[in-house]
Amino acid sequence: DAKTTQPNSMESNEEEPVHLPCNHSTISGTDYIHWYRQLPSQGPEYVIHGLTSNVNNRMASLAIAEDRKSSTLILHRATLRDAAVYYCILRESGTYKYIFGTGTRLKVLA
Amino acid sequence: DTAVSQTPKYLVTQMGNDKSIKCEQNLGHDTMYWYKQDSKKFLKIMFSYNNKELIINETVPNRFSPKSPDKAHLNLHINSLELGDSAVYFCASSPSLQTQYFGPGTRLLVL
């Protein structure tokens, strides 16, 4: 199973952009990169996913390195409600299995 | 309307007891999952069902038995509960291989 590496924690000021990095050096060509976040006392929720190209949605942007060995989740303007643990996950094409890593705990300062 | 619901939300029980956790989804998804999140917040998949058929069965003690009576329900029965079973159990569902939607979790404490 491919694995991901993320910093344990990060801090950001409110209203500023946040870049959450993820390394996945053993990624294979068919692995999708998913990001989920877990707010306190809640289940994980989907943020964004991609395969090769950068992706944007209303919650965030996903920047994927050309060699796909790393990716960055970008929150354009962090709010206090974005304080959560952010998980970078690889999913093999054709499988249902997510392998969650330890995630990055994001703290947003008012 | 809650998309993925779990009951109970909290469960406190004695070692050796048998208990069940129920999960229901009203999203029309064909795949459902059970995850365990331990005290260190590490989230690990346990089981997955697709159209009522078991497709993922990780290395989980056979005291844990999932049951899917229909596509909208996936229950988890645990026999002979042990202290180490204390954790938060999350149910999730997805339309085939797409985005997973998680329930609010069931907090199990074994005394």
PDB file of C-alpha atoms in Angstrom:
ATOM      1  CA  ASP A   1       0.000   0.000   0.000  1.00  0.00           C
ATOM      2  CA  ALA A   2       1.301   3.427  -0.937  1.00  0.00           C
ATOM      3  CA  LYS A   3       1.849   5.764   1.985  1.00  0.00           C
ATOM      4  CA  THR A   4       1.727   9.473   2.578  1.00  0.00           C
ATOM      5  CA  THR A   5       3.768  11.732   4.840  1.00  0.00           C
ATOM      6  CA  GLN A   6       2.406  14.951   6.277  1.00  0.00           C
ATOM      7  CA  PRO A   7       3.589  17.398   8.956  1.00  0.00           C
ATOM      8  CA  ASN A   8       1.954  16.694  12.292  1.00  0.00           C
ATOM      9  CA  SER A   9       0.671  20.228  12.739  1.00  0.00           C
ATOM     10  CA  MET A  10       0.534  23.652  11.130  1.00  0.00           C
ATOM     11  CA  GLU A  11      -0.735  27.067  12.130  1.00  0.00           C
ATOM     12  CA  SER A  12      -2.262  29.794  10.062  1.00  0.00           C
ATOM     13  CA  ASN A  13      -3.726  33.216  10.658  1.00  0.00           C
ATOM     14  CA  GLU A  14      -7.355  33.763   9.833  1.00  0.00           C
ATOM     15  CA  GLU A  15      -8.060  35.120   6.342  1.00  0.00           C
ATOM     16  CA  GLU A  16      -4.627  34.034   5.083  1.00  0.00           C
ATOM     17  CA  PRO A  17      -3.888  31.245   2.580  1.00  0.00           C
ATOM     18  CA  VAL A  18      -2.719  27.885   3.899  1.00  0.00           C
ATOM     19  CA  HIS A  19      -0.584  25.382   2.028  1.00  0.00           C
ATOM     20  CA  LEU A  20      -0.736  21.864   3.438  1.00  0.00           C
ATOM     21  CA  PRO A  21       1.979  19.608   1.975  1.00  0.00           C
ATOM     22  CA  CYS A  22       1.897  15.861   1.424  1.00  0.00           C
ATOM     23  CA  ASN A  23       4.667  13.560   0.238  1.00  0.00           C
ATOM     24  CA  HIS A  24       3.806  10.321  -1.527  1.00  0.00           C
ATOM     25  CA  SER A  25       7.066   9.227  -3.105  1.00  0.00           C
ATOM     26  CA  THR A  26       5.889   5.621  -3.680  1.00  0.00           C
ATOM     27  CA  ILE A  27       2.772   6.645  -5.611  1.00  0.00           C
ATOM     28  CA  SER A  28       1.976   4.546  -8.646  1.00  0.00           C
ATOM     29  CA  GLY A  29       0.628   5.820 -11.944  1.00  0.00           C
ATOM     30  CA  THR A  30      -2.961   4.856 -11.176  1.00  0.00           C
ATOM     31  CA  ASP A  31      -3.195   6.089  -7.577  1.00  0.00           C
ATOM     32  CA  TYR A  32      -5.638   8.923  -6.977  1.00  0.00           C
ATOM     33  CA  ILE A  33      -4.742  11.596  -4.407  1.00  0.00           C
ATOM     34  CA  HIS A  34      -7.600  12.394  -2.043  1.00  0.00           C
ATOM     35  CA  TRP A  35      -7.853  14.943   0.746  1.00  0.00           C
ATOM     36  CA  TYR A  36     -10.297  14.651   3.588  1.00  0.00           C
ATOM     37  CA  ARG A  37     -10.596  16.683   6.762  1.00  0.00           C
ATOM     38  CA  GLN A  38     -11.939  15.799  10.174  1.00  0.00           C
ATOM     39  CA  LEU A  39     -13.444  18.568  12.266  1.00  0.00           C
ATOM     40  CA  PRO A  40     -13.439  18.015  16.057  1.00  0.00           C
ATOM     41  CA  SER A  41     -15.822  15.234  17.134  1.00  0.00           C
ATOM     42  CA  GLN A  42     -17.023  14.603  13.589  1.00  0.00           C
ATOM     43  CA  GLY A  43     -16.428  12.069  10.858  1.00  0.00           C
ATOM     44  CA  PRO A  44     -14.032  12.829   8.013  1.00  0.00           C
ATOM     45  CA  GLU A  45     -15.412  14.875   5.133  1.00  0.00           C
ATOM     46  CA  TYR A  46     -14.270  15.006   1.538  1.00  0.00           C
ATOM     47  CA  VAL A  47     -12.284  18.048   0.436  1.00  0.00           C
ATOM     48  CA  ILE A  48     -10.852  17.377  -3.017  1.00  0.00           C
ATOM     49  CA  HIS A  49      -9.139  14.756  -5.159  1.00  0.00           C
ATOM     50  CA  GLY A  50      -7.045  14.510  -8.313  1.00  0.00           C
ATOM     51  CA  LEU A  51      -4.921  12.233 -10.443  1.00  0.00           C
ATOM     52  CA  THR A  52      -2.419  14.322 -12.416  1.00  0.00           C
ATOM     53  CA  SER A  53      -3.752  17.817 -13.067  1.00  0.00           C
ATOM     54  CA  ASN A  54      -4.318  20.558 -10.535  1.00  0.00           C
ATOM     55  CA  VAL A  55      -7.910  20.731  -9.304  1.00  0.00           C
ATOM     56  CA  ASN A  56     -10.090  23.494  -7.886  1.00  0.00           C
ATOM     57  CA  ASN A  57     -13.411  23.354  -6.099  1.00  0.00           C
ATOM     58  CA  ARG A  58     -15.350  25.641  -3.796  1.00  0.00           C
ATOM     59  CA  MET A  59     -13.501  24.383  -0.721  1.00  0.00           C
ATOM     60  CA  ALA A  60      -9.893  24.285  -1.858  1.00  0.00           C
ATOM     61  CA  SER A  61      -7.316  23.762  -4.602  1.00  0.00           C
ATOM     62  CA  LEU A  62      -5.068  20.770  -5.099  1.00  0.00           C
ATOM     63  CA  ALA A  63      -1.658  21.279  -6.652  1.00  0.00           C
ATOM     64  CA  ILE A  64       0.028  18.066  -7.814  1.00  0.00           C
ATOM     65  CA  ALA A  65       3.746  17.981  -8.580  1.00  0.00           C
ATOM     66  CA  GLU A  66       4.731  17.021 -12.110  1.00  0.00           C
ATOM     67  CA  ASP A  67       6.318  13.758 -10.897  1.00  0.00           C
ATOM     68  CA  ARG A  68       3.277  13.172  -8.643  1.00  0.00           C
ATOM     69  CA  LYS A  69       5.482  12.425  -5.662  1.00  0.00           C
ATOM     70  CA  SER A  70       4.013  15.282  -3.693  1.00  0.00           C
ATOM     71  CA  SER A  71       0.905  17.423  -3.564  1.00  0.00           C
ATOM     72  CA  THR A  72      -0.308  20.511  -1.742  1.00  0.00           C
ATOM     73  CA  LEU A  73      -3.775  21.328  -0.504  1.00  0.00           C
ATOM     74  CA  ILE A  74      -4.415  25.051  -0.671  1.00  0.00           C
ATOM     75  CA  LEU A  75      -7.052  26.778   1.420  1.00  0.00           C
ATOM     76  CA  HIS A  76      -7.277  30.232  -0.094  1.00  0.00           C
ATOM     77  CA  ARG A  77      -8.525  32.080   2.989  1.00  0.00           C
ATOM     78  CA  ALA A  78      -8.448  30.136   6.221  1.00  0.00           C
ATOM     79  CA  THR A  79     -11.321  30.634   8.629  1.00  0.00           C
ATOM     80  CA  LEU A  80     -11.707  29.443  12.199  1.00  0.00           C
ATOM     81  CA  ARG A  81     -14.071  26.767  10.891  1.00  0.00           C
ATOM     82  CA  ASP A  82     -11.211  25.277   8.868  1.00  0.00           C
ATOM     83  CA  ALA A  83      -9.426  24.136  12.037  1.00  0.00           C
ATOM     84  CA  ALA A  84      -9.318  20.357  11.600  1.00  0.00           C
ATOM     85  CA  VAL A  85      -7.074  17.394  10.893  1.00  0.00           C
ATOM     86  CA  TYR A  86      -6.367  17.188   7.161  1.00  0.00           C
ATOM     87  CA  TYR A  87      -5.639  13.767   5.679  1.00  0.00           C
ATOM     88  CA  CYS A  88      -3.858  13.133   2.406  1.00  0.00           C
ATOM     89  CA  ILE A  89      -4.841   9.690   1.120  1.00  0.00           C
ATOM     90  CA  LEU A  90      -3.868   7.578  -1.843  1.00  0.00           C
ATOM     91  CA  ARG A  91      -6.447   5.318  -3.428  1.00  0.00           C
ATOM     92  CA  GLU A  92      -5.421   2.734  -5.977  1.00  0.00           C
ATOM     93  CA  SER A  93      -7.457   2.879  -9.156  1.00  0.00           C
ATOM     94  CA  GLY A  94     -10.094   0.167  -9.120  1.00  0.00           C
ATOM     95  CA  THR A  95      -9.998  -0.376  -5.361  1.00  0.00           C
ATOM     96  CA  TYR A  96     -12.276   0.820  -2.607  1.00  0.00           C
ATOM     97  CA  LYS A  97      -9.574   1.069   0.017  1.00  0.00           C
ATOM     98  CA  TYR A  98      -8.387   4.348   1.509  1.00  0.00           C
ATOM     99  CA  ILE A  99      -5.191   4.214   3.555  1.00  0.00           C
ATOM    100  CA  PHE A 100      -5.345   7.107   6.015  1.00  0.00           C
ATOM    101  CA  GLY A 101      -2.076   8.532   7.347  1.00  0.00           C
ATOM    102  CA  THR A 102      -1.660  10.503  10.550  1.00  0.00           C
ATOM    103  CA  GLY A 103      -2.811  13.780   9.001  1.00  0.00           C
ATOM    104  CA  THR A 104      -1.925  17.418   9.697  1.00  0.00           C
ATOM    105  CA  ARG A 105      -3.668  19.218  12.522  1.00  0.00           C
ATOM    106  CA  LEU A 106      -4.379  22.751  11.296  1.00  0.00           C
ATOM    107  CA  LYS A 107      -4.778  25.468  13.879  1.00  0.00           C
ATOM    108  CA  VAL A 108      -6.255  28.755  12.701  1.00  0.00           C
ATOM    109  CA  LEU A 109      -5.464  31.825  14.782  1.00  0.00           C
ATOM    110  CA  ALA A 110      -7.946  34.694  15.063  1.00  0.00           C
TER     111      ALA A 110
ATOM    112  CA  ASP B   1     -31.854  14.822   6.555  1.00  0.00           C
ATOM    113  CA  THR B   2     -28.827  12.916   7.820  1.00  0.00           C
ATOM    114  CA  ALA B   3     -27.020  11.210   4.945  1.00  0.00           C
ATOM    115  CA  VAL B   4     -25.118   8.577   6.952  1.00  0.00           C
ATOM    116  CA  SER B   5     -26.421   7.899  10.439  1.00  0.00           C
ATOM    117  CA  GLN B   6     -25.117   5.659  13.185  1.00  0.00           C
ATOM    118  CA  THR B   7     -26.685   4.372  16.372  1.00  0.00           C
ATOM    119  CA  PRO B   8     -25.891   4.581  19.143  1.00  0.00           C
ATOM    120  CA  LYS B   9     -23.740   7.688  19.326  1.00  0.00           C
ATOM    121  CA  TYR B  10     -22.182   6.564  22.609  1.00  0.00           C
ATOM    122  CA  LEU B  11     -21.828   3.055  23.965  1.00  0.00           C
ATOM    123  CA  VAL B  12     -20.383   2.197  27.371  1.00  0.00           C
ATOM    124  CA  THR B  13     -20.238  -1.476  28.250  1.00  0.00           C
ATOM    125  CA  GLN B  14     -18.403  -4.076  30.279  1.00  0.00           C
ATOM    126  CA  MET B  15     -15.670  -6.379  29.040  1.00  0.00           C
ATOM    127  CA  GLY B  16     -17.021  -9.649  27.719  1.00  0.00           C
ATOM    128  CA  ASN B  17     -20.354  -8.243  26.553  1.00  0.00           C
ATOM    129  CA  ASP B  18     -21.681  -8.463  22.986  1.00  0.00           C
ATOM    130  CA  LYS B  19     -22.849  -5.270  21.298  1.00  0.00           C
ATOM    131  CA  SER B  20     -24.008  -4.017  17.912  1.00  0.00           C
ATOM    132  CA  ILE B  21     -23.611  -0.705  16.130  1.00  0.00           C
ATOM    133  CA  LYS B  22     -26.002   0.185  13.321  1.00  0.00           C
ATOM    134  CA  CYS B  23     -25.406   2.283  10.225  1.00  0.00           C
ATOM    135  CA  GLU B  24     -27.886   3.548   7.661  1.00  0.00           C
ATOM    136  CA  GLN B  25     -27.383   5.689   4.575  1.00  0.00           C
ATOM    137  CA  ASN B  26     -30.092   7.405   2.551  1.00  0.00           C
ATOM    138  CA  LEU B  27     -27.855   8.432  -0.342  1.00  0.00           C
ATOM    139  CA  GLY B  28     -28.586   5.448  -2.566  1.00  0.00           C
ATOM    140  CA  HIS B  29     -24.937   4.388  -2.495  1.00  0.00           C
ATOM    141  CA  ASP B  30     -23.969   0.808  -3.226  1.00  0.00           C
ATOM    142  CA  THR B  31     -20.826   0.604  -1.089  1.00  0.00           C
ATOM    143  CA  MET B  32     -20.540   0.905   2.693  1.00  0.00           C
ATOM    144  CA  TYR B  33     -17.573   0.764   5.071  1.00  0.00           C
ATOM    145  CA  TRP B  34     -16.599   0.448   8.717  1.00  0.00           C
ATOM    146  CA  TYR B  35     -13.536   2.262  10.065  1.00  0.00           C
ATOM    147  CA  LYS B  36     -11.971   2.252  13.531  1.00  0.00           C
ATOM    148  CA  GLN B  37     -10.285   5.356  14.974  1.00  0.00           C
ATOM    149  CA  ASP B  38      -8.148   4.612  18.006  1.00  0.00           C
ATOM    150  CA  SER B  39      -7.067   6.885  20.829  1.00  0.00           C
ATOM    151  CA  LYS B  40      -4.154   8.185  18.742  1.00  0.00           C
ATOM    152  CA  LYS B  41      -6.676   9.265  16.092  1.00  0.00           C
ATOM    153  CA  PHE B  42      -5.373   6.767  13.560  1.00  0.00           C
ATOM    154  CA  LEU B  43      -8.205   5.846  11.163  1.00  0.00           C
ATOM    155  CA  LYS B  44      -8.142   2.316   9.767  1.00  0.00           C
ATOM    156  CA  ILE B  45     -10.561   0.530   7.484  1.00  0.00           C
ATOM    157  CA  MET B  46     -12.104  -2.677   8.823  1.00  0.00           C
ATOM    158  CA  PHE B  47     -14.712  -3.860   6.308  1.00  0.00           C
ATOM    159  CA  SER B  48     -16.440  -2.831   3.135  1.00  0.00           C
ATOM    160  CA  TYR B  49     -19.582  -4.127   1.418  1.00  0.00           C
ATOM    161  CA  ASN B  50     -20.615  -3.510  -2.173  1.00  0.00           C
ATOM    162  CA  ASN B  51     -24.201  -4.401  -3.022  1.00  0.00           C
ATOM    163  CA  LYS B  52     -24.391  -6.490   0.157  1.00  0.00           C
ATOM    164  CA  GLU B  53     -21.239  -8.450  -0.692  1.00  0.00           C
ATOM    165  CA  LEU B  54     -18.102  -8.279   1.438  1.00  0.00           C
ATOM    166  CA  ILE B  55     -15.259  -6.793  -0.619  1.00  0.00           C
ATOM    167  CA  ILE B  56     -12.776  -5.613   2.008  1.00  0.00           C
ATOM    168  CA  ASN B  57     -11.997  -7.609   5.138  1.00  0.00           C
ATOM    169  CA  GLU B  58      -8.884  -6.280   6.836  1.00  0.00           C
ATOM    170  CA  THR B  59      -7.019  -8.084   9.584  1.00  0.00           C
ATOM    171  CA  VAL B  60      -9.710  -7.744  12.199  1.00  0.00           C
ATOM    172  CA  PRO B  61     -10.402 -10.231  15.025  1.00  0.00           C
ATOM    173  CA  ASN B  62     -13.267 -12.536  14.106  1.00  0.00           C
ATOM    174  CA  ARG B  63     -15.118 -11.229  17.170  1.00  0.00           C
ATOM    175  CA  PHE B  64     -16.126  -8.446  14.754  1.00  0.00           C
ATOM    176  CA  SER B  65     -18.817  -9.442  12.284  1.00  0.00           C
ATOM    177  CA  PRO B  66     -20.391  -7.065   9.792  1.00  0.00           C
ATOM    178  CA  LYS B  67     -23.851  -7.679   8.392  1.00  0.00           C
ATOM    179  CA  SER B  68     -25.502  -5.947   5.467  1.00  0.00           C
ATOM    180  CA  PRO B  69     -29.231  -6.751   5.335  1.00  0.00           C
ATOM    181  CA  ASP B  70     -29.660  -4.426   2.357  1.00  0.00           C
ATOM    182  CA  LYS B  71     -27.699  -1.783   0.433  1.00  0.00           C
ATOM    183  CA  ALA B  72     -28.710   0.992   2.809  1.00  0.00           C
ATOM    184  CA  HIS B  73     -27.602  -0.707   6.024  1.00  0.00           C
ATOM    185  CA  LEU B  74     -24.333  -2.055   7.375  1.00  0.00           C
ATOM    186  CA  ASN B  75     -24.265  -3.181  10.979  1.00  0.00           C
ATOM    187  CA  LEU B  76     -21.279  -4.177  13.085  1.00  0.00           C
ATOM    188  CA  HIS B  77     -21.601  -6.819  15.775  1.00  0.00           C
ATOM    189  CA  ILE B  78     -18.826  -7.258  18.313  1.00  0.00           C
ATOM    190  CA  ASN B  79     -18.600 -10.355  20.531  1.00  0.00           C
ATOM    191  CA  SER B  80     -16.736 -10.668  23.805  1.00  0.00           C
ATOM    192  CA  LEU B  81     -15.712  -7.027  23.982  1.00  0.00           C
ATOM    193  CA  GLU B  82     -12.167  -6.261  25.140  1.00  0.00           C
ATOM    194  CA  LEU B  83     -10.602  -3.114  26.571  1.00  0.00           C
ATOM    195  CA  GLY B  84      -8.687  -2.596  23.324  1.00  0.00           C
ATOM    196  CA  ASP B  85     -11.933  -2.336  21.382  1.00  0.00           C
ATOM    197  CA  SER B  86     -12.516   1.098  22.914  1.00  0.00           C
ATOM    198  CA  ALA B  87     -12.418   3.518  19.998  1.00  0.00           C
ATOM    199  CA  VAL B  88     -14.604   5.601  17.720  1.00  0.00           C
ATOM    200  CA  TYR B  89     -16.193   3.548  14.941  1.00  0.00           C
ATOM    201  CA  PHE B  90     -17.145   5.340  11.738  1.00  0.00           C
ATOM    202  CA  CYS B  91     -19.453   4.109   9.055  1.00  0.00           C
ATOM    203  CA  ALA B  92     -19.134   5.503   5.522  1.00  0.00           C
ATOM    204  CA  SER B  93     -20.787   5.025   2.161  1.00  0.00           C
ATOM    205  CA  SER B  94     -19.886   5.802  -1.435  1.00  0.00           C
ATOM    206  CA  PRO B  95     -21.304   5.450  -4.914  1.00  0.00           C
ATOM    207  CA  SER B  96     -19.006   2.667  -6.080  1.00  0.00           C
ATOM    208  CA  LEU B  97     -15.367   3.890  -6.177  1.00  0.00           C
ATOM    209  CA  GLN B  98     -16.127   7.539  -5.631  1.00  0.00           C
ATOM    210  CA  THR B  99     -16.099   9.940  -2.678  1.00  0.00           C
ATOM    211  CA  GLN B 100     -16.803   8.422   0.725  1.00  0.00           C
ATOM    212  CA  TYR B 101     -19.353  10.049   3.037  1.00  0.00           C
ATOM    213  CA  PHE B 102     -18.791   9.409   6.724  1.00  0.00           C
ATOM    214  CA  GLY B 103     -21.229   9.146   9.582  1.00  0.00           C
ATOM    215  CA  PRO B 104     -20.829  11.004  12.898  1.00  0.00           C
ATOM    216  CA  GLY B 105     -19.181   8.069  14.662  1.00  0.00           C
ATOM    217  CA  THR B 106     -20.020   5.770  17.568  1.00  0.00           C
ATOM    218  CA  ARG B 107     -17.870   6.253  20.643  1.00  0.00           C
ATOM    219  CA  LEU B 108     -17.371   2.859  22.284  1.00  0.00           C
ATOM    220  CA  LEU B 109     -15.909   2.601  25.779  1.00  0.00           C
ATOM    221  CA  VAL B 110     -15.248  -0.850  27.220  1.00  0.00           C
ATOM    222  CA  LEU B 111     -14.763  -0.950  30.992  1.00  0.00           C
TER     223      LEU B 111
END
